[in-house]
Coordinates of C-alpha atoms in Angstrom, one line a residue:
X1 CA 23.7 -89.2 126.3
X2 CA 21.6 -90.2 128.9
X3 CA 19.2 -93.2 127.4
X4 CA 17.5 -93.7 130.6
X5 CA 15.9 -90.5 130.4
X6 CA 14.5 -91.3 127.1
X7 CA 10.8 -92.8 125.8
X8 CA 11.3 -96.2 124.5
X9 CA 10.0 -98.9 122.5
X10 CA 10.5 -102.6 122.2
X11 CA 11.8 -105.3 120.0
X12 CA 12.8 -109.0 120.0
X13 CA 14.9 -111.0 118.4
X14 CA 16.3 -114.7 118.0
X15 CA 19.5 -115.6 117.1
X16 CA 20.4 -119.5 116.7
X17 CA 24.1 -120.6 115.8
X18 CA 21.9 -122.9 113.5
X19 CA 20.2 -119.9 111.5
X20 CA 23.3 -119.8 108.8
X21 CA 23.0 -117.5 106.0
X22 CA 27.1 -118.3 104.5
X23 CA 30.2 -117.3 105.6
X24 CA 30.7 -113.9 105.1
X25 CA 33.5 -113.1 102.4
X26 CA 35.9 -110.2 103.9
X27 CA 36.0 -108.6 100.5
X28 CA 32.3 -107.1 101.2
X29 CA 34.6 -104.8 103.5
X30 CA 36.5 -103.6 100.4
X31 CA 37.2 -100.1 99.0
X32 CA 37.8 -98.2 96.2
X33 CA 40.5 -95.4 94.8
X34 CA 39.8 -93.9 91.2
X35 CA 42.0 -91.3 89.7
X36 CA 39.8 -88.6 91.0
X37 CA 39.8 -85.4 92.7
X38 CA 42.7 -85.7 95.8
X39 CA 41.9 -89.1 96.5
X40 CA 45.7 -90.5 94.8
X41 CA 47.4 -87.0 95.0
X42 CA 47.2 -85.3 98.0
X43 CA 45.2 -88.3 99.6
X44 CA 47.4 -91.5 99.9
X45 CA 50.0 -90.2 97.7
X46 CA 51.7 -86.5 98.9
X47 CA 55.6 -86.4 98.5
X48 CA 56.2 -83.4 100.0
X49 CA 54.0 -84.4 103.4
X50 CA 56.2 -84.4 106.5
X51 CA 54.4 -88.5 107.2
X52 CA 55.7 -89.8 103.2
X53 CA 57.2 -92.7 103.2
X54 CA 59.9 -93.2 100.5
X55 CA 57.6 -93.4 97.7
X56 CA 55.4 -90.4 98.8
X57 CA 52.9 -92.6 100.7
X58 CA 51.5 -90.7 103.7
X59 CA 51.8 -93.2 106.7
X60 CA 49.0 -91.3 108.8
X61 CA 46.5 -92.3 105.9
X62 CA 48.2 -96.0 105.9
X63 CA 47.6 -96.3 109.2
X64 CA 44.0 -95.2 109.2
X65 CA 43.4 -97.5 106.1
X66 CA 45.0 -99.9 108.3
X67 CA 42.4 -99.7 111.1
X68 CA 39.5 -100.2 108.5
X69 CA 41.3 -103.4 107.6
X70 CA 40.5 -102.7 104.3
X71 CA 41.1 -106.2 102.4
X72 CA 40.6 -105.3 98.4
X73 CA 40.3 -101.5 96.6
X74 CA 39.1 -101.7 93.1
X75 CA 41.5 -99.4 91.1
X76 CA 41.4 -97.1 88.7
X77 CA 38.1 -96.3 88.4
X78 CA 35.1 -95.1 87.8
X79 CA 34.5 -93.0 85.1
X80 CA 38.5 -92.3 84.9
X81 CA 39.4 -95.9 83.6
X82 CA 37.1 -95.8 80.3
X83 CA 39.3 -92.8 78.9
X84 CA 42.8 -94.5 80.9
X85 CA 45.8 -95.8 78.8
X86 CA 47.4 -97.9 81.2
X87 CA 50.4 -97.9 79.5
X88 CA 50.8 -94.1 80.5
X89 CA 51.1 -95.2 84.0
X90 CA 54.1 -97.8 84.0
X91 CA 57.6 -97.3 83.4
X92 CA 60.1 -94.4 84.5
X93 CA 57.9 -91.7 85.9
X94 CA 59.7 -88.5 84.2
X95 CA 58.7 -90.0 80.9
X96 CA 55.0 -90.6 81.8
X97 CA 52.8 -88.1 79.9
X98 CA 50.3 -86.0 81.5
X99 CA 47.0 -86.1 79.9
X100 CA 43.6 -84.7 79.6
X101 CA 41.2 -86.6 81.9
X102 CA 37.8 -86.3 80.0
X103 CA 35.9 -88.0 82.9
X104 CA 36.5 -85.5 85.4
X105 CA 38.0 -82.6 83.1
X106 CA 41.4 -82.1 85.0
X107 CA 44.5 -83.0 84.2
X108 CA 46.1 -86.2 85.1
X109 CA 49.8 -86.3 86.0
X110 CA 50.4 -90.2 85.7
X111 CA 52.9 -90.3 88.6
X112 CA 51.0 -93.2 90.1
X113 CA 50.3 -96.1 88.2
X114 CA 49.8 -99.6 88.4
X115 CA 53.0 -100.8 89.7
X116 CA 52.8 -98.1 92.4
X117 CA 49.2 -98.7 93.7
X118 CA 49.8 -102.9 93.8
X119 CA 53.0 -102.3 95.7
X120 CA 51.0 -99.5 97.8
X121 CA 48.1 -102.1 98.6
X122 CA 50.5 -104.9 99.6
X123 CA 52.4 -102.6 102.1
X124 CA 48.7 -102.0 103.7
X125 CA 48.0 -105.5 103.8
X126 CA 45.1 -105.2 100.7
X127 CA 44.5 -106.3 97.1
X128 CA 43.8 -104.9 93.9
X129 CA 40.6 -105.1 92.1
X130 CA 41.8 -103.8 88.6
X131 CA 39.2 -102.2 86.5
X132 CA 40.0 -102.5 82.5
X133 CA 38.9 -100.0 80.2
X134 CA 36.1 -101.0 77.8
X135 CA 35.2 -97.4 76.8
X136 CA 37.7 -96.5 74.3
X137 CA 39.9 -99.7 74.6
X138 CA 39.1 -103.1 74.2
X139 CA 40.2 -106.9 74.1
X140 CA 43.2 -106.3 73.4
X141 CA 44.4 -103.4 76.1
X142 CA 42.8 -105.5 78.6
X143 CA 44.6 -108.8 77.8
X144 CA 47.8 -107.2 77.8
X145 CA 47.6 -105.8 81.0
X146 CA 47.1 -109.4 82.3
X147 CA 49.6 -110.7 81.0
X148 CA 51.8 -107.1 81.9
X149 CA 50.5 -107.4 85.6
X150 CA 50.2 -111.6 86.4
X151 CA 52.4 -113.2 84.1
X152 CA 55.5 -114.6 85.5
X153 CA 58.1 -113.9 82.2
X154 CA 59.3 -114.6 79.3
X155 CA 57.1 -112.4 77.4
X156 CA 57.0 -108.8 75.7
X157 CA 54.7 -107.6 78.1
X158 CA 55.9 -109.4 81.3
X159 CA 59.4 -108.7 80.9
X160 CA 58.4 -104.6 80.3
X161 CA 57.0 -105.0 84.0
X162 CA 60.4 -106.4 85.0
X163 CA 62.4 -103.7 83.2
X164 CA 60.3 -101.3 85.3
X165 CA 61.7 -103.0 88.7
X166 CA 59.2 -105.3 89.2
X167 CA 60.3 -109.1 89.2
X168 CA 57.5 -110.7 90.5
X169 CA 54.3 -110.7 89.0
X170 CA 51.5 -108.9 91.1
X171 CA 49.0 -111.8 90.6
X172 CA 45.8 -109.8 90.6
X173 CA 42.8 -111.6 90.8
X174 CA 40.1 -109.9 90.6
X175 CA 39.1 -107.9 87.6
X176 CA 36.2 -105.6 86.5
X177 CA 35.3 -105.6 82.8
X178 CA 34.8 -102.0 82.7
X179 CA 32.8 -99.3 84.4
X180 CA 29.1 -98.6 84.2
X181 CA 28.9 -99.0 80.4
X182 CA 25.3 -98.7 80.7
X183 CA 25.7 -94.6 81.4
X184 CA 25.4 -91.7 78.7
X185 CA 27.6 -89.9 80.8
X186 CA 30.7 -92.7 80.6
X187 CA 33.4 -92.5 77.4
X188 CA 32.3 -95.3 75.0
X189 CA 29.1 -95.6 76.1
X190 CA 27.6 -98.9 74.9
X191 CA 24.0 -100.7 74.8
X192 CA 23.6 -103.7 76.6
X193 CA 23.6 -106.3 73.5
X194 CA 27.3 -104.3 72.5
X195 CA 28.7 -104.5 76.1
X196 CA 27.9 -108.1 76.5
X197 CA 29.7 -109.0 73.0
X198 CA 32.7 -107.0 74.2
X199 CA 32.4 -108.1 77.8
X200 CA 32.4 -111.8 76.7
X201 CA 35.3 -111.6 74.1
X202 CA 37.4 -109.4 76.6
X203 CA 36.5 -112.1 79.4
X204 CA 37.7 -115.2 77.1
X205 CA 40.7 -113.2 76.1
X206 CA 42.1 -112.5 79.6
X207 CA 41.2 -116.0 81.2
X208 CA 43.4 -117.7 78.2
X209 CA 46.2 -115.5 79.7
X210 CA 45.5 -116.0 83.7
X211 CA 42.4 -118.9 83.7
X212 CA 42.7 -118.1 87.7
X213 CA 41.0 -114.5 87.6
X214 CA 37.6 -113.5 88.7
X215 CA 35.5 -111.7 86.4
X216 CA 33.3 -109.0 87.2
X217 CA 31.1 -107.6 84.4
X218 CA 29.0 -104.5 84.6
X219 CA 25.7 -104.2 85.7
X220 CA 23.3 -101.2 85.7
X221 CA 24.5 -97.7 87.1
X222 CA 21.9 -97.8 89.8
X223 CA 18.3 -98.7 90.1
X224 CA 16.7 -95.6 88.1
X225 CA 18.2 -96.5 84.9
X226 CA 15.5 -96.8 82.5
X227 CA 17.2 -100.3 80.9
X228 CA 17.6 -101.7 84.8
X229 CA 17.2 -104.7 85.4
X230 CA 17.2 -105.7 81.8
X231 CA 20.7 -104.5 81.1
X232 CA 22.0 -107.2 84.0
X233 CA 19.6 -109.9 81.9
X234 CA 21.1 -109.0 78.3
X235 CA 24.4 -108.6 80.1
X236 CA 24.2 -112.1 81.6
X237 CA 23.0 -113.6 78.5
X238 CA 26.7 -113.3 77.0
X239 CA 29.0 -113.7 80.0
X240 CA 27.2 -115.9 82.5
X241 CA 29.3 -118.7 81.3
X242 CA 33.2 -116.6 81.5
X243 CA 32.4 -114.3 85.1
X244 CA 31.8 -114.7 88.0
X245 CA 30.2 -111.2 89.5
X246 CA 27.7 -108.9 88.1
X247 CA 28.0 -105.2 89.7
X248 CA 25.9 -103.1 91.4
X249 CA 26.3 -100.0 92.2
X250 CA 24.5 -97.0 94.6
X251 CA 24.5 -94.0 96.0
X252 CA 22.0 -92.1 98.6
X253 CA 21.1 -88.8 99.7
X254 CA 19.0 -87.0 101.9
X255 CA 18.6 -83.7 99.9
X256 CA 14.7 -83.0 101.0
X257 CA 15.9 -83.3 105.0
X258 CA 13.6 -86.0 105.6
X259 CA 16.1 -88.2 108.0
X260 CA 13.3 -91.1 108.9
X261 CA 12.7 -91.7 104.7
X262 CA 16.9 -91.5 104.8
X263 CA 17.2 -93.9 107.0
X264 CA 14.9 -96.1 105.2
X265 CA 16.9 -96.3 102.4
X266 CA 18.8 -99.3 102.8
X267 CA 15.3 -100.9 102.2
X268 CA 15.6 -99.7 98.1
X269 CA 19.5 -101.4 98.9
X270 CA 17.9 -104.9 100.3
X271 CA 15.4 -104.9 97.0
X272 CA 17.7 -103.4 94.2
X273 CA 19.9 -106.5 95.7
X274 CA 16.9 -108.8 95.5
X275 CA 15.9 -107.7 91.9
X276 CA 19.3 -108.5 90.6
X277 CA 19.6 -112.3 92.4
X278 CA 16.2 -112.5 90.9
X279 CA 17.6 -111.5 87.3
X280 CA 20.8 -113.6 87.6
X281 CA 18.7 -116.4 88.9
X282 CA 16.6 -116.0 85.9
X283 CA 19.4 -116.7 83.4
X284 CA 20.7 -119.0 85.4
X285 CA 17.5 -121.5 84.4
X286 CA 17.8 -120.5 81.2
X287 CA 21.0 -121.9 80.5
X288 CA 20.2 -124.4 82.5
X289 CA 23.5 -123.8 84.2
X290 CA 24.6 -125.2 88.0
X291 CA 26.7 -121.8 88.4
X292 CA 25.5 -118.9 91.3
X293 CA 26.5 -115.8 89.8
X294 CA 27.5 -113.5 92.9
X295 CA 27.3 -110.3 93.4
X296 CA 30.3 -107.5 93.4
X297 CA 28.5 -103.8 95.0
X298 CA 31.2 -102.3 93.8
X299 CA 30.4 -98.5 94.3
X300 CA 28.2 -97.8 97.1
X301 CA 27.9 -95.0 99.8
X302 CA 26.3 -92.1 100.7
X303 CA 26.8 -88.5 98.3
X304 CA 24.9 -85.8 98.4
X305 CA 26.9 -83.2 100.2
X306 CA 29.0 -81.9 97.4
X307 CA 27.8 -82.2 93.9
X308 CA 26.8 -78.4 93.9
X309 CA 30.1 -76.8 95.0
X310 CA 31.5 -79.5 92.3
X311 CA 29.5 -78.1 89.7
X312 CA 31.5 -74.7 90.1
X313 CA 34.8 -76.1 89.6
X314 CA 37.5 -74.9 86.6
X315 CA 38.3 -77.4 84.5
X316 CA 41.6 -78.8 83.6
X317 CA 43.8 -78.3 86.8
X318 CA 45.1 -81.8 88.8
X319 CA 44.3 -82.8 91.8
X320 CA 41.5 -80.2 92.2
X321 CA 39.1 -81.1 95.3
X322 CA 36.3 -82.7 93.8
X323 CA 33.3 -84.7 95.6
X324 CA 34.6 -83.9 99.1
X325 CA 31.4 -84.8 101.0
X326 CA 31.4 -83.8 105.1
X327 CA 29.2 -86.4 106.7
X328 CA 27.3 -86.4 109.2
X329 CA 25.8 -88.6 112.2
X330 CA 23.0 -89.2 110.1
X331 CA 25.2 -90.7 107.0
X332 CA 27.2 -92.9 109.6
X333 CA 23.9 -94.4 110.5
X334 CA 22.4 -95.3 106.7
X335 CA 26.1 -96.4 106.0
X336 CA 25.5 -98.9 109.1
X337 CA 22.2 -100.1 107.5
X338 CA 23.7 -100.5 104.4
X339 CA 26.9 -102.6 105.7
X340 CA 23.9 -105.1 107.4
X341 CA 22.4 -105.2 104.3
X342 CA 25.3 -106.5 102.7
X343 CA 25.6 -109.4 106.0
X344 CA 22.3 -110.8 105.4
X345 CA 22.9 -111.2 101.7
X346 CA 26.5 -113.0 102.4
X347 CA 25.4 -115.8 100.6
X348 CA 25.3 -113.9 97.0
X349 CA 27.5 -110.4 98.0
X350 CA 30.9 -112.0 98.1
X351 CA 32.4 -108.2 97.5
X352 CA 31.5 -104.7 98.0
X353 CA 33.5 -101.3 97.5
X354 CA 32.8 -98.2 99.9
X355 CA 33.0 -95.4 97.1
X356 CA 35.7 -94.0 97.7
X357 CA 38.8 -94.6 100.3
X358 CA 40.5 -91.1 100.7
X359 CA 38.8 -87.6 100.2
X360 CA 36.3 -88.4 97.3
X361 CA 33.4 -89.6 99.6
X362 CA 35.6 -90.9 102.1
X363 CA 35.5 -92.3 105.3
X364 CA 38.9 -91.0 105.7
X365 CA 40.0 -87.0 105.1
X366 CA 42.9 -85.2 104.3
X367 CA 44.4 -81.4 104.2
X368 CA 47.0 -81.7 101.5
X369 CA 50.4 -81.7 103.2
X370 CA 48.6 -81.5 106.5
X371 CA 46.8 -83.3 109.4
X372 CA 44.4 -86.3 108.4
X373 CA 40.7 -87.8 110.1
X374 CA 38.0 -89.2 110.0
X375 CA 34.6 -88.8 109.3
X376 CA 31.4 -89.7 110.7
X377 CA 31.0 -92.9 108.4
X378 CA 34.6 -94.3 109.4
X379 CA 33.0 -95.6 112.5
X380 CA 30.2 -98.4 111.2
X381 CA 32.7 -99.3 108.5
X382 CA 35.3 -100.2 110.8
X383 CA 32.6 -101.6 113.3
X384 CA 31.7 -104.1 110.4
X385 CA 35.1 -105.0 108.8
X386 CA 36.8 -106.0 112.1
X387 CA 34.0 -107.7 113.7
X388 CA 32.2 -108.3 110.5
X389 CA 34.6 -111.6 109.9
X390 CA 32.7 -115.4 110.5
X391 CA 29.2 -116.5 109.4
X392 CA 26.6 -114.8 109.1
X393 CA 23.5 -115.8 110.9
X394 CA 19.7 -114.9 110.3
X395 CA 18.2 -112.7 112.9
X396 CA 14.3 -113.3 113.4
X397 CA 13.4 -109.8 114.1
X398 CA 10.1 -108.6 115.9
X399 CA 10.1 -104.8 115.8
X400 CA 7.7 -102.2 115.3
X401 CA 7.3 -100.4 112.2
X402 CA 7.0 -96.4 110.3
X403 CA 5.8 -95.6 106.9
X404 CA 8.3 -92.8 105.4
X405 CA 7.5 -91.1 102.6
X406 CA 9.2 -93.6 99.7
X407 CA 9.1 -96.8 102.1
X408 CA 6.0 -98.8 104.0
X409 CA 7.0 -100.9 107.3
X410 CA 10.2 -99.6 107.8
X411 CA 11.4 -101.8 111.0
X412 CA 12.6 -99.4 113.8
X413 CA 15.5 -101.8 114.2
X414 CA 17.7 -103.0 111.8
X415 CA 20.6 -106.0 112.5
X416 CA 22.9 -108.2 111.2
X417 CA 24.4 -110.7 113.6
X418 CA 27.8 -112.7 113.0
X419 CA 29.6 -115.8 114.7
X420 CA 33.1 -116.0 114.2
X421 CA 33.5 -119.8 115.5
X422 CA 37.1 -119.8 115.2
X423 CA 37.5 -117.3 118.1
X424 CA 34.2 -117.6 119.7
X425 CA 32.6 -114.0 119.3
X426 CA 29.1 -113.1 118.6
X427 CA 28.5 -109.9 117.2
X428 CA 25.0 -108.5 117.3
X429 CA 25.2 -105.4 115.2
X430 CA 22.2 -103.2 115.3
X431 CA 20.5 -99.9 114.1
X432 CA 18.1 -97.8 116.4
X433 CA 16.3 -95.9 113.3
X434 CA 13.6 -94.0 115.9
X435 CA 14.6 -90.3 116.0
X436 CA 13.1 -89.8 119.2
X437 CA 12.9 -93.4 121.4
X438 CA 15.3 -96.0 123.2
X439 CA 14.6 -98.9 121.5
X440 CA 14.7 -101.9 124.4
X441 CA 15.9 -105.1 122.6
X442 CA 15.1 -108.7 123.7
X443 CA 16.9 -111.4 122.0
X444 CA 17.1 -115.1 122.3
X445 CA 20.8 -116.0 122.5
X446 CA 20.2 -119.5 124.5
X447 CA 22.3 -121.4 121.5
X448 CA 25.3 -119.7 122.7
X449 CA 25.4 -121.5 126.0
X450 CA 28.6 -120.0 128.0
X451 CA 28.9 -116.7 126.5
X452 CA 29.1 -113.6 128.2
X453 CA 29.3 -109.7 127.0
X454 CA 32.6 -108.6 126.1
X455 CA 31.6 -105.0 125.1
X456 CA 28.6 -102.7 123.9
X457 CA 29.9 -100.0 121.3
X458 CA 27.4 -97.2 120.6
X459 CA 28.0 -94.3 118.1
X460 CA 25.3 -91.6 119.0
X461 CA 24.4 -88.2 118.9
X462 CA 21.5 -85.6 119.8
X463 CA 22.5 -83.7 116.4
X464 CA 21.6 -85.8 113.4
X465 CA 23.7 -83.3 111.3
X466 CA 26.9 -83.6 114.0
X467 CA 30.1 -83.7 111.8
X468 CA 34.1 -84.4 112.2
X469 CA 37.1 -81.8 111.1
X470 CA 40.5 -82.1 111.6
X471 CA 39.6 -79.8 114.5
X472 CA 37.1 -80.9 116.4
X473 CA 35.4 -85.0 116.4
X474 CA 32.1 -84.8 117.4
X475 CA 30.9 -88.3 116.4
X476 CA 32.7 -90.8 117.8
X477 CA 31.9 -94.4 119.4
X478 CA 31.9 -95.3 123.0
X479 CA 31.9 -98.9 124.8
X480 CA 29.0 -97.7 127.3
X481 CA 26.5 -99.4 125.6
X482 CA 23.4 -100.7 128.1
X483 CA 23.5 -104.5 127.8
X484 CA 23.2 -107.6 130.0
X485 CA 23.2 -111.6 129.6
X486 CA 21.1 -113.6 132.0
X487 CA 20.0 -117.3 131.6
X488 CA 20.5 -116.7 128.1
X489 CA 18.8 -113.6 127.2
X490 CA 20.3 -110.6 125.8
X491 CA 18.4 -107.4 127.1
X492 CA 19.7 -104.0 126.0
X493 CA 19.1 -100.5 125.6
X494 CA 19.6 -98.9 122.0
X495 CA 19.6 -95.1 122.4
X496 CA 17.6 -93.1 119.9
X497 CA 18.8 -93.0 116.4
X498 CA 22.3 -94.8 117.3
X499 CA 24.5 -97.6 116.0
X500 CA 25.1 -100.5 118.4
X501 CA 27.8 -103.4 118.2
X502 CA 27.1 -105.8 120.8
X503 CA 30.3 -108.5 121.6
X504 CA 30.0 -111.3 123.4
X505 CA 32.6 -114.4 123.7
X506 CA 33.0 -117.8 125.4
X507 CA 33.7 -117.6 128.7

C-alpha cells in the first residue's frame, strides 16, 4: 500500500519514561480453551493428525500457541464448566463416561481432562487458570479439586491424582469461582446476594486447602445486563475480603456494517472498565479496606460472524464446529484497540483472556486432521504479548476526533506505549482508526535519549473485510512502516485504517 499517495491528518503525542502507569502483568496476554465446539478435539487435541505428539497434541497448533506466547488459559469454561463433573475427566481414559453437555447440547467424550490440559500448558510454556463449577456443584466439588490438583500427598484426593500418574502436584494458582452466574442462560443460575454467599464460602474453603491461590469471582456477563454494575457491588460486598479479581467479560460485533462506530468500540471497553474500578473502589471505602481489587477480563474478543450458522446446528453430536468466526482486517484492528485498552489500565487489569485459543473465536484455525493458520486477529495479539512485556507508560495524545453513531470524540489515533527497561525497547503501539487518511504522527520521545528505530510493523489492508484461509493469507504484517528519529522526535506515517508497532532500542 502506497501511504504516500494518501490524504492525511495529524497527531501528536508525548511519551516520558517518567509517565508510569504499572508494570504491565503478562497474564493480560492470556487465553482461554472451554470444552466447546473443536477447540479441545480437533483443535489442540487430534490423535489421528499426522503432527500429534504422543498424547494426540498437534505440534503445528503448539507451535502457533507458541508464537502468541501465550502465558495463562483459563480452563474449562464458559458455560461448559457449570454443568462439568470434574471427576469425569481424571483417571484411566477408557473408563471416563461420555456425557450430555447441556451448555452447548453435544456430547462430551471426557478424553481430555485436567491432568491432560495442565500437562498440555506446561509443554507450551503456559499456566492454567481453572474455572470451578458453581452452577450445579458447590463448596465442596471445588475444594476437592484443590486439594486433587495442588496438594502434594498424603491425602484421599491427592494420592487419586498420583494413582492416575501424576506425582507432582500441578500447583495451580489461579482460580475462577465459577462462570457468569449472573446469566439466565448459565446452569444454576443465581442472583447476586446467592452467588456472593456461595462465592465467599467456596473461596474460604479452597484457601484453607492452598492459602497461595488467587481468587477470581464473577462479575457481570457484559455491560447490558440489566443488574450491571450492581451485581459486581453485591458481589464484592461478600468476597472483597477472600479474592483477589473481579471478572469482566465482552464481546463486539459489527452486525449494522458501520466500521467507523466498530472501531469505536473499545471506547464502551475503556468505560465498562472504568465503571467497574469505580464499583470496586466503592466497596473498597466501605470496608474501609487497604486492598485494590484487580481486575481479570477473562472473556473478551470480537464474535459476530457465526452465531447464525450456529443456530442451525443438530444437537447432541461431539466436537461439532460451533462459533467458528472468519475474521477480518477490520476485527484485527478493534482487537488492537482493545489489547491497548487493556495497557493503559495495567495498573488494575493484571489478567485478560482472548475468548477463545483454537477454532471457537480464535486467533488460531484448524481443519480437523489437516493444515492449521491463522487469522486476521492473530497478528495485534502477538504484536502485544511479545512486545507488550515492561511498564506501561501514559501517552499524552493530541489527535483529532469523529462522532460514530454510539460514541462522541472518538480519537482517530489510538496508542499504548511500553518500556521494557530491562532490554531497552520502547514500543509505541498505535491504531490509525481513519478509513480514508494517513495519519502523520509527531511524538516527543526526548526522554529516551540514545535510542534509535529498530523496526516499524504495519498490518494493513484496502479491504476492511480482507480474510485468512488455510489457502490463501491476505492480512498479514510487514516491517515497512514510515518512521524516523531525529533530535528526539519520532515522526511517522500511519496508513489508513492500519495497526502500527513502532520499536525502538538503545543504541
Amino acid at each position: 500500500m502506497n501511504t504516500m499517495s494518501q490524504t492525511s491528518i495529524k497527531a501528536r503525542m508525548i511519551v516520558d519514561k517518567s509517565f508510569r502507569i504499572a508494570e504491565v502483568d503478562k497474564r493480560i496476554y492470556g487465553s482461554f480453551i472451554e470444552h466447546l465446539g473443536r477447540a479441545v478435539y480437533g483443535g489442540i487435541y487430534d490423535p489421528g493428525h499426522p503432527l500429534a505428539d504422543e498424547h494426540g497434541y498437534r505440534n503445528d497448533v503448539k507451535q502457533l500457541i507458541q508464537e502468541l506466547q501465550v502465558p495463562i488459559i483459563r480452563y474449562p469454561g464458559g458455560n461448559f464448566v457449570s454443568g462439568y463433573n470434574w471427576e469425569d475427566g481424571v483417571g484411566p481414559v477408557d473408563l471416563r463416561p461420555k456425557r450430555l453437555e447441556l451448555a452447548w447440547r453435544t456430547i462430551e467424550p471426557n478424553e481430555v481432562g485436567t491432568n491432560e490440559f495442565a500437562q498440555w500448558t506446561r509443554e507450551i510454556g503456559s499456566e492454567v487458570m481453572m474455572a470451578v463449577n458453581l452452577g450445579t456443584r458447590g463448596i465442596d466439588a471445588a475444594r476437592n479439586l484443590v486439594e486433587y490438583c495442588n496438594h502434594p500427598g498424603g491425602t484421599y484426593y491427592s494420592d487419586l491424582r498420583k494413582q492416575h500418574g501424576y506425582a507432582d502436584p500441578h500447583g495451580i494458582k489461579t482460580w475462577c469461582l465459577g462462570n457468569e452466574m449472573d446469566g439466565p442462560w448459565q446452569i444454576g443460575h443465581k442472583n447476586a446476594e446467592d452467588y456472593g454467599k456461595l462465592a465467599l464460602e467456596a473461596a474460604k474453603a479452597m484457601r484453607l486447602v492452598d492459602s497461595s491461590i488467587e481468587l477470581v469471582a464473577c462479575g457481570s456477563s457484559n455491560t447490558s445486563m440489566a443488574t450491571f454494575p450492581q451485581w459486581e457491588a453485591t458481589t464484592l460486598d461478600y468476597t472483597y475480603d477472600e479474592v483477589d479479581f473481579i471478572s469482566l467479560h465482552q464481546y463486539y460485533g459489527n452486525q449494522e456494517n458501520d466500521p467507523a462506530n466498530y472501531l469505536a468500540r473499545s471506547v464502551d471497553m475503556d468505560h465498562f472498565i472504568h465503571t467497574v474500578i469505580s464499583t470496586c473502589d466503592y466497596i473498597k471505602a466501605k470496608k474501609r479496606s487497604k486492598k485494590d481489587m484487580y481486575l481479570s477480563f477473562d472473556e473478551w474478543n470480537v464474535w459476530y460472524h457465526s452465531n447464525d450458522a450456529d443456530s442451525k446446528m443438530d444437537p447432541w453430536s461431539i466436537a461439532p464446529p460451533q462459533l467458528e468466526d472468519v475474521y477480518n482486517f477490520e476485527d484485527a484492528l478493534l482487537v488492537g484497540s482493545m489489547l491497548l485498552t487493556f495497557l493503559r489500565r495495567a495498573d488494575r487489569v493484571k489478567m485478560a483472556c482472548m475468548a477463545q485459543l483454537v477454532n471457537v473465536i480464535a486467533p488460531i484455525m484448524t481443519e480437523t486432521g489437516g493444515r492449521s493458520w491463522k487469522q486476521t486477529i492473530f497478528y495485534p495479539y502477538m504484536h502485544a504479548s511479545v512486545y507488550g512485556r515492561g511498564i506501561s507508560l501514559k501517552p499524552v495524545i493530541d489527535s483529532p476526533v469523529y462522532d460514530a453513531k454510539d460514541y462522541t470524540d472518538v480519537p482517530y489515533l489510538d496508542s499504548a506505549v511500553v518500556h521494557d527497561e530491562e532490554n531497552e525497547h520502547l514500543t509505541i503501539f498505535a491504531v490509525n482508526r481513519h478509513l480514508t487518511d494517513a495519519l502523520d504522527l509527531n511524538c516527543d520521545v526526548r526522554s529516551f535519549e540514545g535510542y534509535v528505530i529498530e523496526e516499524h510493523i504495519v498490518l494493513e489492508n484496502d479491504d476492511l473485510k480482507a480474510v485468512n484461509t488455510a489457502d490463501n493469507e491476505q492480512v498479514k504484517p510487514h516491517s515497512g512502516g514510515n518512521s524516523t528519529l531525529d533530535g528526539g522526535m519520532l515522526t511517522a506515517r500511519l496508513s489508513k485504517a492500519s495497526w502500527n508497532v513502532i520499536r525502538l532500542r538503545k543504541a
